[in-house]
Amino acid sequence: MGELFASQYQFAAWAKHDRPDLYWSPRHHLPGVLEKSMPAVVTVHDVVWKSLSQTMSRRGRIAEQLLMGRSLKRADQIICVSDFTRRAVQKHWPRYAEKATTIYSGADGLVADPILSDLPCLPDKFFLFVGTQEPRKNIDTLLAAYANLAAVEADVPDLVLVGCSGWGGVDARDLIRKMGPELKVTLLNEVTDAELSRLYQGALCLVLPSWLEGFGLPVAEAMHFGLPSIVSSTGALPEIAGDSALLIEPGCVESISSALALFAKDSNLRETLAENAKRRAVLFQWGDCSQRTQTLFASVISAHVSSVAP
């Protein structure tokens, strides 16, 4: 309730006091009591509550139902972090379609770690997953696919899972325990930026079999380290990954297992996709994101000034 109160009332009070040229919400909620005369922009990261509501908490769904539609109506412009998310906004709220613009998020904030940080000794070869432990991330299917591969192939690379506990009863540690000690799986609940950089530097590939992503930040981050990916064929992941990834069906254990096996065995494939990742990384830079966002802000402010000019 504290977060809801802040987003709906406290932020509006600050805006009324400080009189900014424009109010921007990096989340797709605007205060319902924001002054009508103040220009406003929202950023939409996904519309999971519409497309895959069963992967959200009841509280989260209710909040979105109450706030998102009216926030999009109130906004002068809507920034979407991918074309997929923009199309979703235009599908569910067609009356606001012309206000929606795609601006990719940056992913170049992490820096290659020359001293490889202080992580415990990592295996020579490992697959990497990065994401919160929640239903949408599809961790249970990934683990089942990895177990299937380990059952039929010798010397399978390890699997390293990075992500803190989320909601929905997803407990990666418990899932790993139930699958037996023979699986070479490491769970890291929290890591520093330096440690995450090391993981991106050392992995064979990133594996992100999510049911739905509005962007897929780990995929874009991995590209800046020349790390290719295995990603779902759903949501924004094919758009973001482009030709730096293999696509899998998120509900198919065999599809994920086959992709893992291919990455483990085919060094030429890994090298080709890694080169593609390095080339594609230029699409996801904070400098470009910032410049495009500032340009959009300036256009909204200019239009507002023109509309109130005598």
Tab-separated table of C-alpha atoms in Angstrom:
chain	number	residue	atom	x	y	z
A	1	MET	CA	0.000	0.000	0.000
A	2	GLY	CA	2.902	2.350	0.690
A	3	GLU	CA	4.187	2.036	-2.870
A	4	LEU	CA	0.692	2.622	-4.264
A	5	PHE	CA	0.192	5.708	-2.087
A	6	ALA	CA	3.540	7.132	-3.192
A	7	SER	CA	2.845	6.555	-6.892
A	8	GLN	CA	-0.649	8.012	-6.761
A	9	TYR	CA	-0.410	10.867	-4.278
A	10	GLN	CA	3.081	11.635	-2.982
A	11	PHE	CA	4.673	11.918	-6.416
A	12	ALA	CA	1.849	14.170	-7.608
A	13	ALA	CA	2.323	16.399	-4.569
A	14	TRP	CA	6.045	16.693	-5.292
A	15	ALA	CA	5.307	17.527	-8.939
A	16	LYS	CA	2.840	20.228	-7.884
A	17	HIS	CA	5.443	21.714	-5.543
A	18	ASP	CA	8.465	21.481	-7.867
A	19	ARG	CA	6.675	22.383	-11.132
A	20	PRO	CA	8.795	20.279	-13.544
A	21	ASP	CA	8.515	20.865	-17.277
A	22	LEU	CA	7.340	17.276	-17.688
A	23	TYR	CA	6.384	14.322	-15.495
A	24	TRP	CA	7.908	11.002	-16.594
A	25	SER	CA	7.061	7.669	-15.041
A	26	PRO	CA	9.593	4.914	-15.874
A	27	ARG	CA	6.797	2.531	-14.906
A	28	HIS	CA	3.452	2.597	-16.700
A	29	HIS	CA	1.559	4.274	-13.848
A	30	LEU	CA	0.765	7.959	-13.567
A	31	PRO	CA	-0.716	9.581	-10.469
A	32	GLY	CA	-4.466	9.846	-10.823
A	33	VAL	CA	-4.334	13.279	-9.187
A	34	LEU	CA	-1.575	14.666	-11.409
A	35	GLU	CA	-2.458	18.168	-12.559
A	36	LYS	CA	-4.142	18.088	-15.961
A	37	SER	CA	-1.956	20.925	-17.226
A	38	MET	CA	1.308	18.996	-16.655
A	39	PRO	CA	2.782	17.145	-19.658
A	40	ALA	CA	3.347	13.454	-18.907
A	41	VAL	CA	5.135	10.460	-20.434
A	42	VAL	CA	5.103	6.829	-19.321
A	43	THR	CA	7.397	3.912	-20.171
A	44	VAL	CA	5.765	0.511	-20.692
A	45	HIS	CA	7.996	-2.528	-20.171
A	46	ASP	CA	5.361	-5.192	-20.778
A	47	VAL	CA	1.658	-5.954	-20.601
A	48	VAL	CA	2.025	-9.385	-19.022
A	49	TRP	CA	-1.097	-8.850	-16.924
A	50	LYS	CA	-3.091	-8.809	-20.155
A	51	SER	CA	-1.249	-11.476	-22.129
A	52	LEU	CA	-0.235	-13.950	-19.434
A	53	SER	CA	-2.196	-13.006	-16.340
A	54	GLN	CA	-1.807	-16.423	-14.695
A	55	THR	CA	1.888	-15.708	-14.132
A	56	MET	CA	1.125	-12.641	-12.014
A	57	SER	CA	0.001	-12.293	-8.430
A	58	ARG	CA	-3.624	-11.362	-7.791
A	59	ARG	CA	-2.514	-8.117	-6.164
A	60	GLY	CA	-0.407	-7.230	-9.183
A	61	ARG	CA	-3.254	-7.903	-11.621
A	62	ILE	CA	-5.663	-5.730	-9.646
A	63	ALA	CA	-3.190	-2.846	-9.512
A	64	GLU	CA	-2.670	-2.996	-13.272
A	65	GLN	CA	-6.403	-3.144	-13.971
A	66	LEU	CA	-6.935	-0.044	-11.864
A	67	LEU	CA	-3.986	2.030	-13.011
A	68	MET	CA	-2.584	1.162	-16.414
A	69	GLY	CA	-5.442	2.044	-18.745
A	70	ARG	CA	-6.063	5.444	-17.203
A	71	SER	CA	-2.321	6.157	-17.127
A	72	LEU	CA	-2.034	5.500	-20.862
A	73	LYS	CA	-5.048	7.737	-21.441
A	74	ARG	CA	-3.492	10.544	-19.386
A	75	ALA	CA	-0.030	10.291	-20.974
A	76	ASP	CA	0.930	12.590	-23.831
A	77	GLN	CA	3.347	9.980	-25.155
A	78	ILE	CA	4.022	6.299	-24.382
A	79	ILE	CA	7.536	4.876	-24.586
A	80	CYS	CA	7.652	1.112	-25.217
A	81	VAL	CA	10.882	-0.828	-24.684
A	82	SER	CA	10.363	-3.079	-27.720
A	83	ASP	CA	8.263	-3.289	-30.863
A	84	PHE	CA	6.565	-6.317	-29.339
A	85	THR	CA	5.471	-4.288	-26.321
A	86	ARG	CA	4.390	-1.385	-28.539
A	87	ARG	CA	2.206	-3.721	-30.615
A	88	ALA	CA	0.719	-5.162	-27.428
A	89	VAL	CA	-0.184	-1.665	-26.218
A	90	GLN	CA	-1.730	-0.867	-29.593
A	91	LYS	CA	-3.682	-4.141	-29.573
A	92	HIS	CA	-5.178	-3.736	-26.112
A	93	TRP	CA	-5.580	0.074	-26.210
A	94	PRO	CA	-5.991	0.924	-29.921
A	95	ARG	CA	-7.250	4.434	-29.139
A	96	TYR	CA	-3.749	5.291	-27.856
A	97	ALA	CA	-1.846	3.616	-30.698
A	98	GLU	CA	-0.504	6.846	-32.184
A	99	LYS	CA	1.037	7.880	-28.861
A	100	ALA	CA	3.203	4.730	-28.613
A	101	THR	CA	6.891	4.842	-29.643
A	102	THR	CA	9.592	2.181	-29.356
A	103	ILE	CA	12.837	3.151	-27.615
A	104	TYR	CA	15.111	0.242	-26.722
A	105	SER	CA	16.558	0.199	-23.218
A	106	GLY	CA	20.314	0.330	-22.815
A	107	ALA	CA	22.228	-2.692	-21.614
A	108	ASP	CA	25.823	-1.467	-21.577
A	109	GLY	CA	25.978	-0.572	-17.886
A	110	LEU	CA	28.016	-3.620	-16.920
A	111	VAL	CA	31.763	-3.540	-17.518
A	112	ALA	CA	34.027	-6.478	-18.271
A	113	ASP	CA	35.761	-7.486	-15.037
A	114	PRO	CA	39.531	-7.857	-15.549
A	115	ILE	CA	40.067	-9.463	-12.133
A	116	LEU	CA	37.004	-11.719	-12.420
A	117	SER	CA	35.598	-10.564	-9.057
A	118	ASP	CA	35.309	-12.730	-5.963
A	119	LEU	CA	32.851	-15.398	-7.066
A	120	PRO	CA	33.556	-18.965	-5.997
A	121	CYS	CA	35.402	-21.055	-8.550
A	122	LEU	CA	33.158	-21.543	-11.561
A	123	PRO	CA	33.189	-24.575	-13.866
A	124	ASP	CA	35.082	-24.355	-17.131
A	125	LYS	CA	31.883	-24.757	-19.141
A	126	PHE	CA	28.446	-23.689	-18.018
A	127	PHE	CA	25.067	-22.532	-19.245
A	128	LEU	CA	23.765	-19.377	-17.568
A	129	PHE	CA	20.253	-18.345	-16.562
A	130	VAL	CA	19.591	-14.826	-15.188
A	131	GLY	CA	16.170	-13.886	-13.840
A	132	THR	CA	13.871	-13.705	-10.840
A	133	GLN	CA	12.474	-16.971	-9.505
A	134	GLU	CA	8.854	-16.539	-10.585
A	135	PRO	CA	6.398	-18.506	-12.773
A	136	ARG	CA	6.935	-16.450	-15.931
A	137	LYS	CA	10.639	-17.332	-16.089
A	138	ASN	CA	9.885	-21.033	-16.663
A	139	ILE	CA	12.724	-22.318	-14.485
A	140	ASP	CA	11.055	-25.686	-13.869
A	141	THR	CA	11.012	-26.508	-17.599
A	142	LEU	CA	14.628	-25.418	-17.969
A	143	LEU	CA	15.687	-27.715	-15.146
A	144	ALA	CA	13.685	-30.611	-16.603
A	145	ALA	CA	15.353	-30.057	-19.982
A	146	TYR	CA	18.792	-29.927	-18.390
A	147	ALA	CA	18.091	-33.130	-16.453
A	148	ASN	CA	17.010	-34.875	-19.658
A	149	LEU	CA	20.206	-33.827	-21.390
A	150	ALA	CA	22.370	-34.948	-18.464
A	151	ALA	CA	20.662	-38.347	-18.508
A	152	VAL	CA	21.686	-39.119	-22.081
A	153	GLU	CA	24.915	-37.160	-22.596
A	154	ALA	CA	28.237	-37.462	-20.815
A	155	ASP	CA	30.233	-34.420	-19.708
A	156	VAL	CA	27.339	-31.974	-19.952
A	157	PRO	CA	28.307	-28.381	-19.047
A	158	ASP	CA	27.099	-27.146	-15.671
A	159	LEU	CA	24.061	-24.931	-15.273
A	160	VAL	CA	24.341	-21.731	-13.229
A	161	LEU	CA	21.104	-20.030	-12.156
A	162	VAL	CA	21.272	-16.394	-11.034
A	163	GLY	CA	18.249	-14.727	-9.493
A	164	CYS	CA	16.608	-13.888	-6.212
A	165	SER	CA	13.387	-15.411	-4.930
A	166	GLY	CA	10.237	-13.931	-6.394
A	167	TRP	CA	6.684	-15.075	-5.895
A	168	GLY	CA	4.284	-17.818	-6.977
A	169	GLY	CA	5.877	-20.661	-5.083
A	170	VAL	CA	8.873	-20.940	-7.424
A	171	ASP	CA	11.809	-22.167	-5.333
A	172	ALA	CA	14.750	-23.020	-7.572
A	173	ARG	CA	16.701	-24.544	-4.699
A	174	ASP	CA	13.858	-26.941	-3.939
A	175	LEU	CA	13.463	-27.829	-7.624
A	176	ILE	CA	17.178	-28.606	-7.849
A	177	ARG	CA	17.067	-30.721	-4.697
A	178	LYS	CA	14.157	-32.803	-6.014
A	179	MET	CA	16.026	-33.576	-9.227
A	180	GLY	CA	18.908	-35.163	-7.373
A	181	PRO	CA	22.497	-34.352	-6.406
A	182	GLU	CA	23.933	-35.682	-9.652
A	183	LEU	CA	22.788	-32.590	-11.544
A	184	LYS	CA	25.577	-30.035	-11.828
A	185	VAL	CA	23.476	-26.977	-11.010
A	186	THR	CA	24.627	-23.934	-9.034
A	187	LEU	CA	22.163	-21.388	-7.653
A	188	LEU	CA	23.341	-17.843	-6.914
A	189	ASN	CA	20.534	-15.832	-5.343
A	190	GLU	CA	22.241	-12.454	-5.499
A	191	VAL	CA	25.362	-11.276	-7.301
A	192	THR	CA	27.104	-7.929	-7.681
A	193	ASP	CA	27.478	-6.218	-11.042
A	194	ALA	CA	31.113	-7.326	-11.137
A	195	GLU	CA	30.108	-10.917	-10.460
A	196	LEU	CA	27.391	-10.843	-13.106
A	197	SER	CA	29.948	-9.496	-15.575
A	198	ARG	CA	32.196	-12.422	-14.792
A	199	LEU	CA	29.339	-14.854	-15.356
A	200	TYR	CA	28.535	-13.315	-18.741
A	201	GLN	CA	32.231	-13.471	-19.634
A	202	GLY	CA	32.607	-17.129	-18.715
A	203	ALA	CA	29.381	-18.788	-19.867
A	204	LEU	CA	28.847	-20.853	-22.999
A	205	CYS	CA	25.531	-19.127	-23.541
A	206	LEU	CA	22.633	-17.470	-21.762
A	207	VAL	CA	19.422	-19.502	-21.511
A	208	LEU	CA	16.173	-17.569	-21.093
A	209	PRO	CA	13.121	-19.803	-21.716
A	210	SER	CA	10.578	-17.294	-20.335
A	211	TRP	CA	6.932	-17.635	-21.221
A	212	LEU	CA	6.887	-13.934	-22.018
A	213	GLU	CA	9.258	-10.961	-21.855
A	214	GLY	CA	8.533	-7.383	-22.828
A	215	PHE	CA	12.235	-6.798	-23.494
A	216	GLY	CA	14.652	-9.320	-21.986
A	217	LEU	CA	17.443	-7.290	-20.376
A	218	PRO	CA	19.782	-10.264	-19.687
A	219	VAL	CA	19.843	-11.076	-23.407
A	220	ALA	CA	20.866	-7.522	-24.305
A	221	GLU	CA	23.411	-7.431	-21.457
A	222	ALA	CA	24.915	-10.717	-22.652
A	223	MET	CA	25.453	-9.285	-26.131
A	224	HIS	CA	27.824	-6.661	-24.739
A	225	PHE	CA	30.048	-9.538	-23.608
A	226	GLY	CA	29.741	-11.371	-26.927
A	227	LEU	CA	27.581	-14.026	-25.288
A	228	PRO	CA	24.947	-15.713	-27.468
A	229	SER	CA	21.644	-16.987	-26.141
A	230	ILE	CA	18.989	-19.652	-26.192
A	231	VAL	CA	15.644	-17.855	-25.922
A	232	SER	CA	11.934	-18.484	-26.216
A	233	SER	CA	10.248	-17.966	-29.552
A	234	THR	CA	7.576	-15.922	-27.752
A	235	GLY	CA	7.273	-12.299	-26.649
A	236	ALA	CA	10.022	-9.775	-27.345
A	237	LEU	CA	12.927	-12.222	-27.036
A	238	PRO	CA	13.250	-13.076	-30.766
A	239	GLU	CA	13.205	-9.349	-31.569
A	240	ILE	CA	15.877	-8.461	-29.014
A	241	ALA	CA	18.118	-11.484	-29.590
A	242	GLY	CA	17.913	-11.377	-33.382
A	243	ASP	CA	20.563	-13.536	-35.031
A	244	SER	CA	22.553	-13.989	-31.802
A	245	ALA	CA	20.336	-16.756	-30.434
A	246	LEU	CA	18.705	-20.121	-30.982
A	247	LEU	CA	14.940	-20.086	-30.521
A	248	ILE	CA	13.112	-22.708	-28.449
A	249	GLU	CA	9.501	-23.475	-27.559
A	250	PRO	CA	9.181	-22.572	-23.873
A	251	GLY	CA	6.718	-25.362	-23.106
A	252	CYS	CA	8.740	-28.099	-24.806
A	253	VAL	CA	11.402	-29.868	-22.743
A	254	GLU	CA	12.861	-31.533	-25.811
A	255	SER	CA	13.201	-28.232	-27.649
A	256	ILE	CA	15.274	-26.765	-24.817
A	257	SER	CA	17.326	-29.953	-24.364
A	258	SER	CA	18.190	-30.054	-28.067
A	259	ALA	CA	19.327	-26.425	-28.046
A	260	LEU	CA	21.504	-26.993	-24.976
A	261	ALA	CA	23.080	-30.052	-26.602
A	262	LEU	CA	23.776	-28.150	-29.805
A	263	PHE	CA	25.472	-25.306	-27.960
A	264	ALA	CA	27.553	-27.746	-25.928
A	265	LYS	CA	28.867	-29.574	-29.003
A	266	ASP	CA	29.043	-27.054	-31.846
A	267	SER	CA	31.866	-24.557	-31.330
A	268	ASN	CA	31.364	-23.097	-34.812
A	269	LEU	CA	27.767	-22.251	-33.956
A	270	ARG	CA	28.849	-20.629	-30.705
A	271	GLU	CA	31.467	-18.522	-32.478
A	272	THR	CA	29.058	-17.390	-35.198
A	273	LEU	CA	26.347	-16.394	-32.744
A	274	ALA	CA	28.906	-14.714	-30.476
A	275	GLU	CA	30.065	-12.517	-33.358
A	276	ASN	CA	26.459	-11.689	-34.124
A	277	ALA	CA	25.932	-10.774	-30.464
A	278	LYS	CA	28.872	-8.352	-30.477
A	279	ARG	CA	27.599	-6.678	-33.624
A	280	ARG	CA	24.023	-6.458	-32.371
A	281	ALA	CA	24.982	-5.002	-28.974
A	282	VAL	CA	25.166	-1.492	-30.462
A	283	LEU	CA	21.360	-1.450	-30.601
A	284	PHE	CA	21.147	-1.410	-26.809
A	285	GLN	CA	23.192	1.489	-25.480
A	286	TRP	CA	22.097	3.868	-22.741
A	287	GLY	CA	23.508	6.858	-24.602
A	288	ASP	CA	21.216	6.244	-27.556
A	289	CYS	CA	18.262	5.480	-25.274
A	290	SER	CA	18.852	8.705	-23.365
A	291	GLN	CA	19.165	10.832	-26.496
A	292	ARG	CA	15.962	9.476	-28.051
A	293	THR	CA	14.090	9.859	-24.771
A	294	GLN	CA	15.236	13.473	-24.370
A	295	THR	CA	14.144	14.214	-27.935
A	296	LEU	CA	10.690	12.816	-27.217
A	297	PHE	CA	10.472	14.788	-23.957
A	298	ALA	CA	11.384	17.990	-25.804
A	299	SER	CA	8.668	17.403	-28.406
A	300	VAL	CA	6.030	16.852	-25.701
A	301	ILE	CA	7.085	20.004	-23.842
A	302	SER	CA	7.129	22.023	-27.073
A	303	ALA	CA	3.640	20.816	-28.022
A	304	HIS	CA	2.368	21.715	-24.558
A	305	VAL	CA	3.859	25.212	-24.709
A	306	SER	CA	2.311	25.757	-28.128
A	307	SER	CA	-1.097	24.605	-26.924
A	308	VAL	CA	-1.209	27.104	-24.052
A	309	ALA	CA	0.351	30.042	-25.903
A	310	PRO	CA	-1.977	33.072	-26.231
